Amino acid sequence: MLKDKIVFVTGASRGIGKAIALEMAKNGADVAICYSSDGEAAEAVCTEIHALGRDAQAYRCDVSDYQQCSDTVKAAIAHFGRLDVLVNNAGITKDNLLLMMKEEEFDRVIATNLKGAFNMMKHAGAHFLKRKQGTIINIASVSGMMGNAGQANYAAAKAGLIGLTKTAARELAARGITCNAIAPGFITTDMTQQLTDKQRENIIATIPLKRMGQPEDIANLAVFLASPLAAYITGEVIKVDGGIYI
Ligand code: NDP
């Protein structure tokens, strides 16, 4: 479905980003990935992709840093020759109740989850514009659509990411570039490992499908959105959440 496409996935050393990188490769893509701290895990993802017969390259890049994003996009284009798809997946949580939330907790989450996507969209977007084609997929969250107690910073960043997605879709459509967001519900990754058993039980009780999602549930939709089958879809926010926000 993605034969010889070049896909860049941020935050792909583990979790949802790793699943997206692997699923893209299984469908014929070569993959550039970035990570912030765990180089060994990122190299292991590249090894798995090489075993699938596709090219892969890992870059250390803090997506909240504008210059690092510029350098990394340039390095990936130099290695792969071009980019076709950008997946903004890198994200963090620093949960706290609004009135307890430290300024640093708010700023860090906005810088990574929202400004990080802006940084990558600016640098990869300029390349897409020149080529008059490109696909951007932003990993948002149902928290950004419905709010979530304890996640003022995270929900604000993800709501902002949805606004960024819709604006980019409008601005870039005439240049042959699509931009969509995926809004996951609760997915089993390190991010949700922080939940206690009791919290997990309470959450599952509110999910109509009565289970947490798997990273592959998100990756499958990312592959579809990156493929020619989704060529006429832009500006959409698609939930993959087991029905938690119907
Ligand atoms: P994980 O915590 O499992 O993985 C996060 C990934 O992002 C890691 O690869 C990490 O790299 C990378 N990362 C973190 N900060 C930065 C940074 N500043 N620059 C570059 N990379 C960075 O998260 P998930 O897989 O669970 O989440 C992936 C995305 O999906 C996030 O945007 C998250 O908000 C979203 N999401 C997740 C949900 C869930 O239930 N899990 C629900 C809804 C949305 P490293 O290991 O090197 O630090």
mmCIF file of C-alpha atoms and ligand atoms in Angstrom:
data_model
loop_
_atom_site.group_PDB
_atom_site.id
_atom_site.type_symbol
_atom_site.label_atom_id
_atom_site.label_comp_id
_atom_site.label_asym_id
_atom_site.label_seq_id
_atom_site.Cartn_x
_atom_site.Cartn_y
_atom_site.Cartn_z
ATOM 1 C CA MET A 1 0.000 0.000 0.000
ATOM 2 C CA LEU A 2 2.953 2.365 0.643
ATOM 3 C CA LYS A 3 5.476 0.935 -1.806
ATOM 4 C CA ASP A 4 8.697 2.996 -1.680
ATOM 5 C CA LYS A 5 7.152 5.894 0.236
ATOM 6 C CA ILE A 6 9.454 7.683 2.687
ATOM 7 C CA VAL A 7 7.788 8.189 6.070
ATOM 8 C CA PHE A 8 9.105 10.247 9.009
ATOM 9 C CA VAL A 9 7.681 9.284 12.422
ATOM 10 C CA THR A 10 8.535 11.339 15.524
ATOM 11 C CA GLY A 11 8.824 9.635 18.914
ATOM 12 C CA ALA A 12 9.126 6.164 17.421
ATOM 13 C CA SER A 13 11.498 4.458 19.867
ATOM 14 C CA ARG A 14 8.506 2.812 21.580
ATOM 15 C CA GLY A 15 4.731 2.764 21.981
ATOM 16 C CA ILE A 16 2.433 4.069 19.256
ATOM 17 C CA GLY A 17 5.254 5.668 17.226
ATOM 18 C CA LYS A 18 7.145 2.372 17.072
ATOM 19 C CA ALA A 19 3.992 0.516 15.945
ATOM 20 C CA ILE A 20 3.379 3.154 13.252
ATOM 21 C CA ALA A 21 6.986 2.918 11.999
ATOM 22 C CA LEU A 22 6.822 -0.894 11.799
ATOM 23 C CA GLU A 23 3.385 -0.985 10.164
ATOM 24 C CA MET A 24 4.511 1.583 7.546
ATOM 25 C CA ALA A 25 7.561 -0.591 6.775
ATOM 26 C CA LYS A 26 5.426 -3.757 6.562
ATOM 27 C CA ASN A 27 3.398 -1.924 3.906
ATOM 28 C CA GLY A 28 6.475 -1.104 1.819
ATOM 29 C CA ALA A 29 7.736 2.221 3.192
ATOM 30 C CA ASP A 30 11.241 3.282 4.209
ATOM 31 C CA VAL A 31 11.155 4.995 7.576
ATOM 32 C CA ALA A 32 13.005 7.809 9.349
ATOM 33 C CA ILE A 33 12.352 7.924 13.078
ATOM 34 C CA CYS A 34 13.304 10.290 15.859
ATOM 35 C CA TYR A 35 13.496 9.950 19.617
ATOM 36 C CA SER A 36 14.530 12.172 22.514
ATOM 37 C CA SER A 37 16.503 9.972 24.914
ATOM 38 C CA ASP A 38 16.463 6.236 24.202
ATOM 39 C CA GLY A 39 18.852 5.764 21.272
ATOM 40 C CA GLU A 40 19.221 2.037 21.902
ATOM 41 C CA ALA A 41 15.471 1.447 21.627
ATOM 42 C CA ALA A 42 15.351 3.566 18.449
ATOM 43 C CA GLU A 43 18.192 1.541 16.879
ATOM 44 C CA ALA A 44 16.323 -1.666 17.783
ATOM 45 C CA VAL A 45 13.282 -0.356 15.872
ATOM 46 C CA CYS A 46 15.560 0.306 12.859
ATOM 47 C CA THR A 47 16.914 -3.256 13.101
ATOM 48 C CA GLU A 48 13.342 -4.613 13.007
ATOM 49 C CA ILE A 49 12.602 -2.470 9.937
ATOM 50 C CA HIS A 50 15.789 -3.619 8.180
ATOM 51 C CA ALA A 51 14.678 -7.223 8.811
ATOM 52 C CA LEU A 52 11.516 -6.381 6.850
ATOM 53 C CA GLY A 53 13.735 -5.422 3.902
ATOM 54 C CA ARG A 54 13.177 -1.669 4.214
ATOM 55 C CA ASP A 55 15.569 1.192 4.969
ATOM 56 C CA ALA A 56 15.394 2.918 8.362
ATOM 57 C CA GLN A 57 17.373 5.625 10.084
ATOM 58 C CA ALA A 58 17.083 6.935 13.655
ATOM 59 C CA TYR A 59 17.764 10.558 14.620
ATOM 60 C CA ARG A 60 18.091 12.019 18.082
ATOM 61 C CA CYS A 61 15.867 15.107 17.968
ATOM 62 C CA ASP A 62 13.952 16.930 20.674
ATOM 63 C CA VAL A 63 10.885 18.016 18.698
ATOM 64 C CA SER A 64 10.382 21.037 20.974
ATOM 65 C CA ASP A 65 13.667 22.465 19.614
ATOM 66 C CA TYR A 66 13.077 24.357 16.347
ATOM 67 C CA GLN A 67 16.690 24.145 15.131
ATOM 68 C CA GLN A 68 17.023 20.418 15.918
ATOM 69 C CA CYS A 69 13.872 19.760 13.869
ATOM 70 C CA SER A 70 15.300 21.729 10.938
ATOM 71 C CA ASP A 71 18.627 19.851 11.095
ATOM 72 C CA THR A 72 16.893 16.469 11.421
ATOM 73 C CA VAL A 73 14.505 16.998 8.514
ATOM 74 C CA LYS A 74 17.488 18.069 6.371
ATOM 75 C CA ALA A 75 19.482 15.002 7.447
ATOM 76 C CA ALA A 76 16.577 12.658 6.652
ATOM 77 C CA ILE A 77 16.054 14.212 3.210
ATOM 78 C CA ALA A 78 19.810 13.897 2.537
ATOM 79 C CA HIS A 79 19.706 10.199 3.479
ATOM 80 C CA PHE A 80 16.429 9.124 1.839
ATOM 81 C CA GLY A 81 16.370 11.630 -1.063
ATOM 82 C CA ARG A 82 12.924 12.986 -0.112
ATOM 83 C CA LEU A 83 10.053 12.680 2.381
ATOM 84 C CA ASP A 84 6.467 11.755 1.479
ATOM 85 C CA VAL A 85 4.742 11.435 4.853
ATOM 86 C CA LEU A 86 5.238 13.106 8.251
ATOM 87 C CA VAL A 87 3.696 11.563 11.375
ATOM 88 C CA ASN A 88 3.823 13.860 14.417
ATOM 89 C CA ASN A 89 3.550 11.318 17.210
ATOM 90 C CA ALA A 90 6.089 12.425 19.871
ATOM 91 C CA GLY A 91 4.285 13.351 23.055
ATOM 92 C CA ILE A 92 4.547 13.439 26.826
ATOM 93 C CA THR A 93 2.260 13.801 29.837
ATOM 94 C CA LYS A 94 2.853 15.769 33.015
ATOM 95 C CA ASP A 95 -0.522 15.313 34.684
ATOM 96 C CA ASN A 96 -1.727 17.416 37.586
ATOM 97 C CA LEU A 97 -4.932 19.133 38.639
ATOM 98 C CA LEU A 98 -5.177 22.622 37.121
ATOM 99 C CA LEU A 99 -4.673 24.467 40.401
ATOM 100 C CA MET A 100 -1.719 22.258 41.367
ATOM 101 C CA MET A 101 -0.073 22.357 37.957
ATOM 102 C CA LYS A 102 3.363 23.915 37.874
ATOM 103 C CA GLU A 103 4.165 26.430 35.137
ATOM 104 C CA GLU A 104 6.989 24.149 33.982
ATOM 105 C CA GLU A 105 4.556 21.192 33.637
ATOM 106 C CA PHE A 106 2.265 23.282 31.443
ATOM 107 C CA ASP A 107 5.055 24.751 29.302
ATOM 108 C CA ARG A 108 6.870 21.432 28.743
ATOM 109 C CA VAL A 109 3.769 19.611 27.513
ATOM 110 C CA ILE A 110 2.771 22.472 25.185
ATOM 111 C CA ALA A 111 6.364 22.713 23.884
ATOM 112 C CA THR A 112 6.572 18.994 23.078
ATOM 113 C CA ASN A 113 3.030 18.052 22.051
ATOM 114 C CA LEU A 114 1.995 21.221 20.220
ATOM 115 C CA LYS A 115 5.040 23.289 19.284
ATOM 116 C CA GLY A 116 6.898 20.076 18.401
ATOM 117 C CA ALA A 117 4.322 19.332 15.701
ATOM 118 C CA PHE A 118 4.494 22.944 14.452
ATOM 119 C CA ASN A 119 8.299 22.713 14.229
ATOM 120 C CA MET A 120 8.200 19.521 12.196
ATOM 121 C CA MET A 121 5.333 20.699 9.980
ATOM 122 C CA LYS A 122 7.218 23.895 9.139
ATOM 123 C CA HIS A 123 10.403 22.134 8.097
ATOM 124 C CA ALA A 124 8.890 19.074 6.397
ATOM 125 C CA GLY A 125 6.054 21.230 5.029
ATOM 126 C CA ALA A 126 8.498 23.465 3.133
ATOM 127 C CA HIS A 127 9.859 20.316 1.454
ATOM 128 C CA PHE A 128 6.335 19.045 0.660
ATOM 129 C CA LEU A 129 5.445 22.446 -0.800
ATOM 130 C CA LYS A 130 8.376 22.328 -3.214
ATOM 131 C CA ARG A 131 7.328 18.842 -4.332
ATOM 132 C CA LYS A 132 3.617 19.783 -4.455
ATOM 133 C CA GLN A 133 2.738 16.619 -2.543
ATOM 134 C CA GLY A 134 2.891 15.293 0.987
ATOM 135 C CA THR A 135 0.857 13.771 3.790
ATOM 136 C CA ILE A 136 0.824 14.970 7.391
ATOM 137 C CA ILE A 137 -0.683 12.870 10.176
ATOM 138 C CA ASN A 138 -0.854 14.323 13.686
ATOM 139 C CA ILE A 139 -1.452 12.109 16.703
ATOM 140 C CA ALA A 140 -3.875 14.055 18.881
ATOM 141 C CA SER A 141 -6.035 12.542 21.660
ATOM 142 C CA VAL A 142 -9.669 12.320 22.704
ATOM 143 C CA SER A 143 -8.494 14.351 25.751
ATOM 144 C CA GLY A 144 -8.153 17.298 23.367
ATOM 145 C CA MET A 145 -11.780 16.845 22.251
ATOM 146 C CA MET A 146 -13.561 16.113 25.532
ATOM 147 C CA GLY A 147 -11.132 17.456 28.180
ATOM 148 C CA ASN A 148 -9.791 15.242 30.950
ATOM 149 C CA ALA A 149 -9.447 16.040 34.650
ATOM 150 C CA GLY A 150 -5.765 16.186 35.564
ATOM 151 C CA GLN A 151 -4.658 16.921 32.006
ATOM 152 C CA ALA A 152 -5.181 20.680 31.476
ATOM 153 C CA ASN A 153 -1.776 20.981 29.789
ATOM 154 C CA TYR A 154 -2.153 17.828 27.694
ATOM 155 C CA ALA A 155 -5.773 18.469 26.643
ATOM 156 C CA ALA A 156 -4.905 22.079 25.711
ATOM 157 C CA ALA A 157 -1.926 20.913 23.634
ATOM 158 C CA LYS A 158 -3.993 18.253 21.845
ATOM 159 C CA ALA A 159 -6.908 20.659 21.214
ATOM 160 C CA GLY A 160 -4.313 23.069 19.798
ATOM 161 C CA LEU A 161 -2.935 20.281 17.624
ATOM 162 C CA ILE A 162 -6.421 19.736 16.177
ATOM 163 C CA GLY A 163 -6.652 23.469 15.310
ATOM 164 C CA LEU A 164 -3.190 23.276 13.757
ATOM 165 C CA THR A 165 -4.245 20.225 11.718
ATOM 166 C CA LYS A 166 -7.386 21.878 10.330
ATOM 167 C CA THR A 167 -5.523 25.100 9.503
ATOM 168 C CA ALA A 168 -2.680 23.272 7.755
ATOM 169 C CA ALA A 169 -5.266 21.245 5.807
ATOM 170 C CA ARG A 170 -6.887 24.461 4.547
ATOM 171 C CA GLU A 171 -3.587 26.227 3.769
ATOM 172 C CA LEU A 172 -1.853 23.314 2.056
ATOM 173 C CA ALA A 173 -4.661 21.569 0.162
ATOM 174 C CA ALA A 174 -4.123 23.639 -2.996
ATOM 175 C CA ARG A 175 -0.495 22.415 -3.026
ATOM 176 C CA GLY A 176 -1.460 18.747 -2.999
ATOM 177 C CA ILE A 177 -0.753 18.228 0.704
ATOM 178 C CA THR A 178 -3.233 16.585 3.077
ATOM 179 C CA CYS A 179 -3.235 16.927 6.857
ATOM 180 C CA ASN A 180 -5.311 14.820 9.242
ATOM 181 C CA ALA A 181 -5.300 13.923 12.918
ATOM 182 C CA ILE A 182 -5.857 10.646 14.722
ATOM 183 C CA ALA A 183 -7.360 10.939 18.197
ATOM 184 C CA PRO A 184 -6.574 7.809 20.215
ATOM 185 C CA GLY A 185 -8.450 6.877 23.363
ATOM 186 C CA PHE A 186 -6.626 4.805 25.994
ATOM 187 C CA ILE A 187 -3.870 2.744 24.371
ATOM 188 C CA THR A 188 -1.587 0.261 26.146
ATOM 189 C CA THR A 189 1.883 1.892 26.142
ATOM 190 C CA ASP A 190 4.428 3.188 28.672
ATOM 191 C CA MET A 191 2.321 6.378 28.847
ATOM 192 C CA THR A 192 -0.667 4.519 30.272
ATOM 193 C CA GLN A 193 1.479 2.126 32.378
ATOM 194 C CA GLN A 194 1.535 4.952 34.937
ATOM 195 C CA LEU A 195 -2.151 4.242 35.746
ATOM 196 C CA THR A 196 -2.941 2.210 38.857
ATOM 197 C CA ASP A 197 -4.953 -1.031 38.442
ATOM 198 C CA LYS A 198 -7.943 0.729 39.993
ATOM 199 C CA GLN A 199 -7.683 3.667 37.550
ATOM 200 C CA ARG A 200 -7.368 1.234 34.633
ATOM 201 C CA GLU A 201 -10.458 -0.694 35.810
ATOM 202 C CA ASN A 202 -12.451 2.550 36.096
ATOM 203 C CA ILE A 203 -11.385 3.660 32.621
ATOM 204 C CA ILE A 204 -12.237 0.316 31.003
ATOM 205 C CA ALA A 205 -15.698 0.516 32.577
ATOM 206 C CA THR A 206 -16.309 3.717 30.545
ATOM 207 C CA ILE A 207 -15.125 2.232 27.208
ATOM 208 C CA PRO A 208 -18.010 0.699 25.202
ATOM 209 C CA LEU A 209 -15.656 -1.916 23.667
ATOM 210 C CA LYS A 210 -14.523 -2.776 27.236
ATOM 211 C CA ARG A 211 -10.781 -2.837 26.606
ATOM 212 C CA MET A 212 -7.818 -0.538 26.116
ATOM 213 C CA GLY A 213 -6.576 -0.186 22.540
ATOM 214 C CA GLN A 214 -3.277 -1.520 21.195
ATOM 215 C CA PRO A 215 -0.634 0.625 19.410
ATOM 216 C CA GLU A 216 -1.424 -1.322 16.206
ATOM 217 C CA ASP A 217 -5.030 -0.013 16.323
ATOM 218 C CA ILE A 218 -3.563 3.466 15.745
ATOM 219 C CA ALA A 219 -0.887 2.290 13.309
ATOM 220 C CA ASN A 220 -3.490 0.667 11.021
ATOM 221 C CA LEU A 221 -5.290 3.976 10.568
ATOM 222 C CA ALA A 222 -1.984 5.833 10.073
ATOM 223 C CA VAL A 223 -1.107 3.437 7.223
ATOM 224 C CA PHE A 224 -4.518 4.029 5.611
ATOM 225 C CA LEU A 225 -4.169 7.835 5.925
ATOM 226 C CA ALA A 226 -0.664 7.654 4.409
ATOM 227 C CA SER A 227 -1.916 5.581 1.464
ATOM 228 C CA PRO A 228 -3.484 6.664 -1.844
ATOM 229 C CA LEU A 229 -6.804 5.266 -0.521
ATOM 230 C CA ALA A 230 -7.047 8.376 1.692
ATOM 231 C CA ALA A 231 -6.077 10.904 -1.001
ATOM 232 C CA TYR A 232 -9.406 12.804 -0.764
ATOM 233 C CA ILE A 233 -9.427 13.041 3.047
ATOM 234 C CA THR A 234 -8.057 16.204 4.652
ATOM 235 C CA GLY A 235 -8.727 18.256 7.793
ATOM 236 C CA GLU A 236 -10.292 15.274 9.556
ATOM 237 C CA VAL A 237 -9.902 14.185 13.174
ATOM 238 C CA ILE A 238 -10.545 10.448 13.395
ATOM 239 C CA LYS A 239 -11.072 8.853 16.796
ATOM 240 C CA VAL A 240 -9.714 5.385 17.530
ATOM 241 C CA ASP A 241 -11.003 5.009 21.063
ATOM 242 C CA GLY A 242 -13.222 1.944 21.515
ATOM 243 C CA GLY A 243 -16.170 4.332 21.641
ATOM 244 C CA ILE A 244 -15.130 6.236 24.784
ATOM 245 C CA TYR A 245 -16.187 9.537 23.186
ATOM 246 C CA ILE A 246 -19.274 8.850 21.090
HETATM 247 P P1 NDP B 1 5.228 6.717 24.940
HETATM 248 O O1 NDP B 1 5.505 7.460 26.200
HETATM 249 O O2 NDP B 1 5.122 5.240 24.971
HETATM 250 O O3 NDP B 1 6.355 7.105 23.839
HETATM 251 C C1 NDP B 1 6.635 8.453 23.599
HETATM 252 C C2 NDP B 1 7.607 8.566 22.466
HETATM 253 O O4 NDP B 1 7.840 9.958 22.222
HETATM 254 C C3 NDP B 1 8.981 7.963 22.767
HETATM 255 O O5 NDP B 1 9.496 7.413 21.586
HETATM 256 C C4 NDP B 1 9.814 9.180 23.196
HETATM 257 O O6 NDP B 1 11.194 9.056 22.918
HETATM 258 C C5 NDP B 1 9.231 10.231 22.292
HETATM 259 N N1 NDP B 1 9.422 11.589 22.788
HETATM 260 C C6 NDP B 1 9.038 12.125 23.974
HETATM 261 N N2 NDP B 1 9.416 13.410 24.046
HETATM 262 C C7 NDP B 1 10.038 13.702 22.881
HETATM 263 C C8 NDP B 1 10.664 14.856 22.352
HETATM 264 N N3 NDP B 1 10.713 16.005 23.050
HETATM 265 N N4 NDP B 1 11.234 14.791 21.129
HETATM 266 C C9 NDP B 1 11.210 13.641 20.410
HETATM 267 N N5 NDP B 1 10.621 12.507 20.854
HETATM 268 C C10 NDP B 1 10.062 12.542 22.073
HETATM 269 O O7 NDP B 1 3.904 7.386 24.339
HETATM 270 P P2 NDP B 1 2.697 6.740 23.500
HETATM 271 O O8 NDP B 1 3.236 5.840 22.470
HETATM 272 O O9 NDP B 1 1.667 6.274 24.427
HETATM 273 O O10 NDP B 1 2.109 8.068 22.809
HETATM 274 C C11 NDP B 1 2.441 8.455 21.490
HETATM 275 C C12 NDP B 1 1.519 9.605 21.094
HETATM 276 O O11 NDP B 1 0.168 9.197 21.188
HETATM 277 C C13 NDP B 1 1.661 10.837 21.987
HETATM 278 O O12 NDP B 1 1.525 12.019 21.215
HETATM 279 C C14 NDP B 1 0.478 10.704 22.921
HETATM 280 O O13 NDP B 1 0.062 11.952 23.432
HETATM 281 C C15 NDP B 1 -0.555 10.109 21.990
HETATM 282 N N6 NDP B 1 -1.639 9.421 22.696
HETATM 283 C C16 NDP B 1 -1.383 8.328 23.478
HETATM 284 C C17 NDP B 1 -2.426 7.712 24.145
HETATM 285 C C18 NDP B 1 -2.223 6.509 25.011
HETATM 286 O O14 NDP B 1 -3.199 6.084 25.635
HETATM 287 N N7 NDP B 1 -1.040 5.912 25.082
HETATM 288 C C19 NDP B 1 -3.801 8.229 24.044
HETATM 289 C C20 NDP B 1 -3.941 9.367 23.202
HETATM 290 C C21 NDP B 1 -2.888 9.928 22.542
HETATM 291 P P3 NDP B 1 12.277 8.620 24.073
HETATM 292 O O15 NDP B 1 11.850 7.266 24.506
HETATM 293 O O16 NDP B 1 13.580 8.603 23.398
HETATM 294 O O17 NDP B 1 12.201 9.644 25.124
#
